[in-house]
Amino acid sequence: MISLDLTTFVLQLINFIILYMVLKHFLFEPITNLMNSRSEEISEQINRAQEREEEAEDLKEEYKNILNDAKSEAQDIIEKSRRRAQRDAEDIVNNAKNEGNKKIERAEKEIARAKEQAIDSLKDEVADISIQMTRRLLEQSINKDVQEKTIESYIEQIDKDKLGELGC
């Protein structure tokens, strides 16, 4: 049977208590402190990581908004430029049409003026020819047949000379 010695038991108990105190002081407390500090450090790192992640999400959202604003602004600029180019093209076409119409009007006026001058000139020449014919008729005192032939020859001369010049 096992005998229990009281002195050995007490000594063993004292040894155990001393060992426990020494281990507690030199081993358990530092390890507990180390574990607690490590736990706090990990918690802080997790918190910082979460804060950085939130900041990154905020920045990401901000950059998305900036990018969308830039795209929208670029689209507006493109649309404004397209409208301005369209207006400029229409202005150029309208100016060209107006200039063409002005040139046509000037040409028509010039043609009308030239026509009036030609008609006036023709009237003057017809009057001159009539006067000449009258003079010749009076000078010649010829019969009616000769007068008609003379008039016809002058009219033919007028037709050939003046009407040919007018391009009629």
PDB file of C-alpha atoms in Angstrom:
ATOM      1  CA  MET A   1       0.000   0.000   0.000  1.00  0.00           C
ATOM      2  CA  ILE A   2       0.957   3.454  -0.518  1.00  0.00           C
ATOM      3  CA  SER A   3       1.885   5.375   2.422  1.00  0.00           C
ATOM      4  CA  LEU A   4       1.513   9.012   2.583  1.00  0.00           C
ATOM      5  CA  ASP A   5       4.099  10.968   4.385  1.00  0.00           C
ATOM      6  CA  LEU A   6       2.933  14.278   5.585  1.00  0.00           C
ATOM      7  CA  THR A   7       6.268  16.056   5.378  1.00  0.00           C
ATOM      8  CA  THR A   8       6.808  14.895   1.842  1.00  0.00           C
ATOM      9  CA  PHE A   9       3.327  15.953   0.971  1.00  0.00           C
ATOM     10  CA  VAL A  10       3.782  19.416   2.463  1.00  0.00           C
ATOM     11  CA  LEU A  11       7.181  19.810   0.800  1.00  0.00           C
ATOM     12  CA  GLN A  12       5.707  18.739  -2.487  1.00  0.00           C
ATOM     13  CA  LEU A  13       2.868  21.182  -2.035  1.00  0.00           C
ATOM     14  CA  ILE A  14       5.289  24.013  -1.210  1.00  0.00           C
ATOM     15  CA  ASN A  15       7.397  23.103  -4.254  1.00  0.00           C
ATOM     16  CA  PHE A  16       4.322  23.105  -6.402  1.00  0.00           C
ATOM     17  CA  ILE A  17       3.172  26.503  -5.083  1.00  0.00           C
ATOM     18  CA  ILE A  18       6.659  28.001  -5.560  1.00  0.00           C
ATOM     19  CA  LEU A  19       6.870  26.523  -9.037  1.00  0.00           C
ATOM     20  CA  TYR A  20       3.417  27.857  -9.827  1.00  0.00           C
ATOM     21  CA  MET A  21       4.364  31.344  -8.559  1.00  0.00           C
ATOM     22  CA  VAL A  22       7.622  31.360 -10.491  1.00  0.00           C
ATOM     23  CA  LEU A  23       5.921  30.099 -13.640  1.00  0.00           C
ATOM     24  CA  LYS A  24       3.085  32.527 -13.160  1.00  0.00           C
ATOM     25  CA  HIS A  25       5.461  35.439 -12.711  1.00  0.00           C
ATOM     26  CA  PHE A  26       7.981  34.530 -15.405  1.00  0.00           C
ATOM     27  CA  LEU A  27       5.909  32.527 -17.848  1.00  0.00           C
ATOM     28  CA  PHE A  28       2.142  32.902 -17.534  1.00  0.00           C
ATOM     29  CA  GLU A  29       1.987  36.697 -17.082  1.00  0.00           C
ATOM     30  CA  PRO A  30       4.366  37.492 -19.975  1.00  0.00           C
ATOM     31  CA  ILE A  31       2.590  35.009 -22.219  1.00  0.00           C
ATOM     32  CA  THR A  32      -0.807  36.385 -21.196  1.00  0.00           C
ATOM     33  CA  ASN A  33       0.444  39.947 -21.689  1.00  0.00           C
ATOM     34  CA  LEU A  34       1.973  38.956 -25.018  1.00  0.00           C
ATOM     35  CA  MET A  35      -1.255  37.277 -26.102  1.00  0.00           C
ATOM     36  CA  ASN A  36      -3.326  40.263 -24.961  1.00  0.00           C
ATOM     37  CA  SER A  37      -1.060  42.771 -26.704  1.00  0.00           C
ATOM     38  CA  ARG A  38      -0.987  40.606 -29.820  1.00  0.00           C
ATOM     39  CA  SER A  39      -4.790  40.353 -29.709  1.00  0.00           C
ATOM     40  CA  GLU A  40      -5.077  44.143 -29.354  1.00  0.00           C
ATOM     41  CA  GLU A  41      -2.590  44.658 -32.184  1.00  0.00           C
ATOM     42  CA  ILE A  42      -4.534  42.288 -34.427  1.00  0.00           C
ATOM     43  CA  SER A  43      -7.787  44.073 -33.533  1.00  0.00           C
ATOM     44  CA  GLU A  44      -6.194  47.432 -34.359  1.00  0.00           C
ATOM     45  CA  GLN A  45      -4.888  46.080 -37.653  1.00  0.00           C
ATOM     46  CA  ILE A  46      -8.322  44.704 -38.487  1.00  0.00           C
ATOM     47  CA  ASN A  47      -9.893  48.075 -37.627  1.00  0.00           C
ATOM     48  CA  ARG A  48      -7.310  49.942 -39.731  1.00  0.00           C
ATOM     49  CA  ALA A  49      -7.847  47.499 -42.583  1.00  0.00           C
ATOM     50  CA  GLN A  50     -11.602  48.056 -42.363  1.00  0.00           C
ATOM     51  CA  GLU A  51     -11.077  51.829 -42.325  1.00  0.00           C
ATOM     52  CA  ARG A  52      -8.769  51.585 -45.346  1.00  0.00           C
ATOM     53  CA  GLU A  53     -11.275  49.376 -47.103  1.00  0.00           C
ATOM     54  CA  GLU A  54     -14.025  51.925 -46.413  1.00  0.00           C
ATOM     55  CA  GLU A  55     -11.747  54.736 -47.627  1.00  0.00           C
ATOM     56  CA  ALA A  56     -10.914  52.695 -50.716  1.00  0.00           C
ATOM     57  CA  GLU A  57     -14.618  52.133 -51.373  1.00  0.00           C
ATOM     58  CA  ASP A  58     -15.281  55.849 -50.895  1.00  0.00           C
ATOM     59  CA  LEU A  59     -12.430  56.713 -53.270  1.00  0.00           C
ATOM     60  CA  LYS A  60     -13.649  54.117 -55.731  1.00  0.00           C
ATOM     61  CA  GLU A  61     -17.138  55.630 -55.618  1.00  0.00           C
ATOM     62  CA  GLU A  62     -15.701  59.137 -55.924  1.00  0.00           C
ATOM     63  CA  TYR A  63     -13.590  58.108 -58.928  1.00  0.00           C
ATOM     64  CA  LYS A  64     -16.634  56.470 -60.492  1.00  0.00           C
ATOM     65  CA  ASN A  65     -18.575  59.707 -60.061  1.00  0.00           C
ATOM     66  CA  ILE A  66     -15.687  61.753 -61.463  1.00  0.00           C
ATOM     67  CA  LEU A  67     -15.385  59.376 -64.416  1.00  0.00           C
ATOM     68  CA  ASN A  68     -19.133  59.503 -65.058  1.00  0.00           C
ATOM     69  CA  ASP A  69     -19.071  63.304 -64.813  1.00  0.00           C
ATOM     70  CA  ALA A  70     -16.130  63.423 -67.225  1.00  0.00           C
ATOM     71  CA  LYS A  71     -17.910  61.107 -69.654  1.00  0.00           C
ATOM     72  CA  SER A  72     -21.064  63.191 -69.411  1.00  0.00           C
ATOM     73  CA  GLU A  73     -19.114  66.410 -69.892  1.00  0.00           C
ATOM     74  CA  ALA A  74     -17.240  64.928 -72.856  1.00  0.00           C
ATOM     75  CA  GLN A  75     -20.542  63.843 -74.380  1.00  0.00           C
ATOM     76  CA  ASP A  76     -21.942  67.349 -73.863  1.00  0.00           C
ATOM     77  CA  ILE A  77     -18.861  68.887 -75.486  1.00  0.00           C
ATOM     78  CA  ILE A  78     -19.132  66.494 -78.424  1.00  0.00           C
ATOM     79  CA  GLU A  79     -22.838  67.266 -78.815  1.00  0.00           C
ATOM     80  CA  LYS A  80     -22.248  71.029 -78.627  1.00  0.00           C
ATOM     81  CA  SER A  81     -19.423  70.759 -81.164  1.00  0.00           C
ATOM     82  CA  ARG A  82     -21.620  68.708 -83.482  1.00  0.00           C
ATOM     83  CA  ARG A  83     -24.433  71.262 -83.238  1.00  0.00           C
ATOM     84  CA  ARG A  84     -21.994  74.145 -83.772  1.00  0.00           C
ATOM     85  CA  ALA A  85     -20.512  72.395 -86.817  1.00  0.00           C
ATOM     86  CA  GLN A  86     -24.026  71.790 -88.153  1.00  0.00           C
ATOM     87  CA  ARG A  87     -24.915  75.475 -87.681  1.00  0.00           C
ATOM     88  CA  ASP A  88     -21.658  76.543 -89.315  1.00  0.00           C
ATOM     89  CA  ALA A  89     -22.318  74.234 -92.270  1.00  0.00           C
ATOM     90  CA  GLU A  90     -25.847  75.597 -92.616  1.00  0.00           C
ATOM     91  CA  ASP A  91     -24.512  79.163 -92.429  1.00  0.00           C
ATOM     92  CA  ILE A  92     -21.950  78.412 -95.132  1.00  0.00           C
ATOM     93  CA  VAL A  93     -24.623  76.873 -97.376  1.00  0.00           C
ATOM     94  CA  ASN A  94     -27.001  79.794 -96.755  1.00  0.00           C
ATOM     95  CA  ASN A  95     -24.247  82.337 -97.434  1.00  0.00           C
ATOM     96  CA  ALA A  96     -23.337  80.523-100.643  1.00  0.00           C
ATOM     97  CA  LYS A  97     -26.992  80.473-101.718  1.00  0.00           C
ATOM     98  CA  ASN A  98     -27.392  84.166-100.913  1.00  0.00           C
ATOM     99  CA  GLU A  99     -24.200  85.037-102.771  1.00  0.00           C
ATOM    100  CA  GLY A 100     -25.338  82.931-105.743  1.00  0.00           C
ATOM    101  CA  ASN A 101     -28.737  84.620-105.742  1.00  0.00           C
ATOM    102  CA  LYS A 102     -27.091  88.052-105.604  1.00  0.00           C
ATOM    103  CA  LYS A 103     -24.857  87.163-108.549  1.00  0.00           C
ATOM    104  CA  ILE A 104     -27.864  85.883-110.493  1.00  0.00           C
ATOM    105  CA  GLU A 105     -29.771  89.099-109.729  1.00  0.00           C
ATOM    106  CA  ARG A 106     -26.789  91.213-110.826  1.00  0.00           C
ATOM    107  CA  ALA A 107     -26.454  89.172-114.017  1.00  0.00           C
ATOM    108  CA  GLU A 108     -30.176  89.486-114.737  1.00  0.00           C
ATOM    109  CA  LYS A 109     -30.009  93.246-114.153  1.00  0.00           C
ATOM    110  CA  GLU A 110     -26.946  93.483-116.397  1.00  0.00           C
ATOM    111  CA  ILE A 111     -28.726  91.475-119.103  1.00  0.00           C
ATOM    112  CA  ALA A 112     -31.852  93.651-118.806  1.00  0.00           C
ATOM    113  CA  ARG A 113     -29.725  96.801-118.960  1.00  0.00           C
ATOM    114  CA  ALA A 114     -27.829  95.495-121.997  1.00  0.00           C
ATOM    115  CA  LYS A 115     -31.117  94.544-123.627  1.00  0.00           C
ATOM    116  CA  GLU A 116     -32.553  98.014-122.983  1.00  0.00           C
ATOM    117  CA  GLN A 117     -29.394  99.605-124.364  1.00  0.00           C
ATOM    118  CA  ALA A 118     -29.586  97.390-127.437  1.00  0.00           C
ATOM    119  CA  ILE A 119     -33.250  98.239-127.926  1.00  0.00           C
ATOM    120  CA  ASP A 120     -32.531 101.954-127.448  1.00  0.00           C
ATOM    121  CA  SER A 121     -29.640 101.720-129.863  1.00  0.00           C
ATOM    122  CA  LEU A 122     -31.802  99.812-132.306  1.00  0.00           C
ATOM    123  CA  LYS A 123     -34.550 102.421-131.992  1.00  0.00           C
ATOM    124  CA  ASP A 124     -32.032 105.160-132.647  1.00  0.00           C
ATOM    125  CA  GLU A 125     -30.686 103.350-135.667  1.00  0.00           C
ATOM    126  CA  VAL A 126     -34.178 102.585-136.956  1.00  0.00           C
ATOM    127  CA  ALA A 127     -35.012 106.259-136.579  1.00  0.00           C
ATOM    128  CA  ASP A 128     -31.777 107.165-138.392  1.00  0.00           C
ATOM    129  CA  ILE A 129     -32.513 104.653-141.113  1.00  0.00           C
ATOM    130  CA  SER A 130     -36.077 105.928-141.418  1.00  0.00           C
ATOM    131  CA  ILE A 131     -34.769 109.452-141.771  1.00  0.00           C
ATOM    132  CA  GLN A 132     -32.262 108.289-144.379  1.00  0.00           C
ATOM    133  CA  MET A 133     -34.924 106.371-146.238  1.00  0.00           C
ATOM    134  CA  THR A 134     -37.212 109.358-146.169  1.00  0.00           C
ATOM    135  CA  ARG A 135     -34.420 111.543-147.494  1.00  0.00           C
ATOM    136  CA  ARG A 136     -33.615 109.116-150.266  1.00  0.00           C
ATOM    137  CA  LEU A 137     -37.237 108.727-151.125  1.00  0.00           C
ATOM    138  CA  LEU A 138     -37.652 112.430-151.293  1.00  0.00           C
ATOM    139  CA  GLU A 139     -34.454 112.791-153.269  1.00  0.00           C
ATOM    140  CA  GLN A 140     -35.235 110.103-155.724  1.00  0.00           C
ATOM    141  CA  SER A 141     -38.909 110.785-156.278  1.00  0.00           C
ATOM    142  CA  ILE A 142     -39.360 107.302-157.534  1.00  0.00           C
ATOM    143  CA  ASN A 143     -42.333 105.170-157.836  1.00  0.00           C
ATOM    144  CA  LYS A 144     -43.974 103.105-155.196  1.00  0.00           C
ATOM    145  CA  ASP A 145     -42.336  99.820-156.192  1.00  0.00           C
ATOM    146  CA  VAL A 146     -38.874 101.255-155.808  1.00  0.00           C
ATOM    147  CA  GLN A 147     -39.809 102.667-152.403  1.00  0.00           C
ATOM    148  CA  GLU A 148     -41.050  99.286-151.170  1.00  0.00           C
ATOM    149  CA  LYS A 149     -37.897  97.558-152.388  1.00  0.00           C
ATOM    150  CA  THR A 150     -35.752 100.165-150.672  1.00  0.00           C
ATOM    151  CA  ILE A 151     -37.658  99.794-147.399  1.00  0.00           C
ATOM    152  CA  GLU A 152     -37.417  96.009-147.574  1.00  0.00           C
ATOM    153  CA  SER A 153     -33.680  96.160-148.209  1.00  0.00           C
ATOM    154  CA  TYR A 154     -33.188  98.469-145.192  1.00  0.00           C
ATOM    155  CA  ILE A 155     -35.290  96.184-143.002  1.00  0.00           C
ATOM    156  CA  GLU A 156     -33.270  93.184-144.138  1.00  0.00           C
ATOM    157  CA  GLN A 157     -30.092  95.107-143.416  1.00  0.00           C
ATOM    158  CA  ILE A 158     -31.361  95.907-139.933  1.00  0.00           C
ATOM    159  CA  ASP A 159     -32.331  92.276-139.388  1.00  0.00           C
ATOM    160  CA  LYS A 160     -28.912  91.081-140.429  1.00  0.00           C
ATOM    161  CA  ASP A 161     -26.869  93.708-138.621  1.00  0.00           C
ATOM    162  CA  LYS A 162     -28.638  94.423-135.362  1.00  0.00           C
ATOM    163  CA  LEU A 163     -30.656  91.337-134.644  1.00  0.00           C
ATOM    164  CA  GLY A 164     -27.670  89.153-135.434  1.00  0.00           C
ATOM    165  CA  GLU A 165     -25.581  91.132-132.915  1.00  0.00           C
ATOM    166  CA  LEU A 166     -28.176  90.610-130.180  1.00  0.00           C
ATOM    167  CA  GLY A 167     -28.100  86.873-130.707  1.00  0.00           C
ATOM    168  CA  CYS A 168     -31.844  86.646-131.348  1.00  0.00           C
TER     169      CYS A 168
END
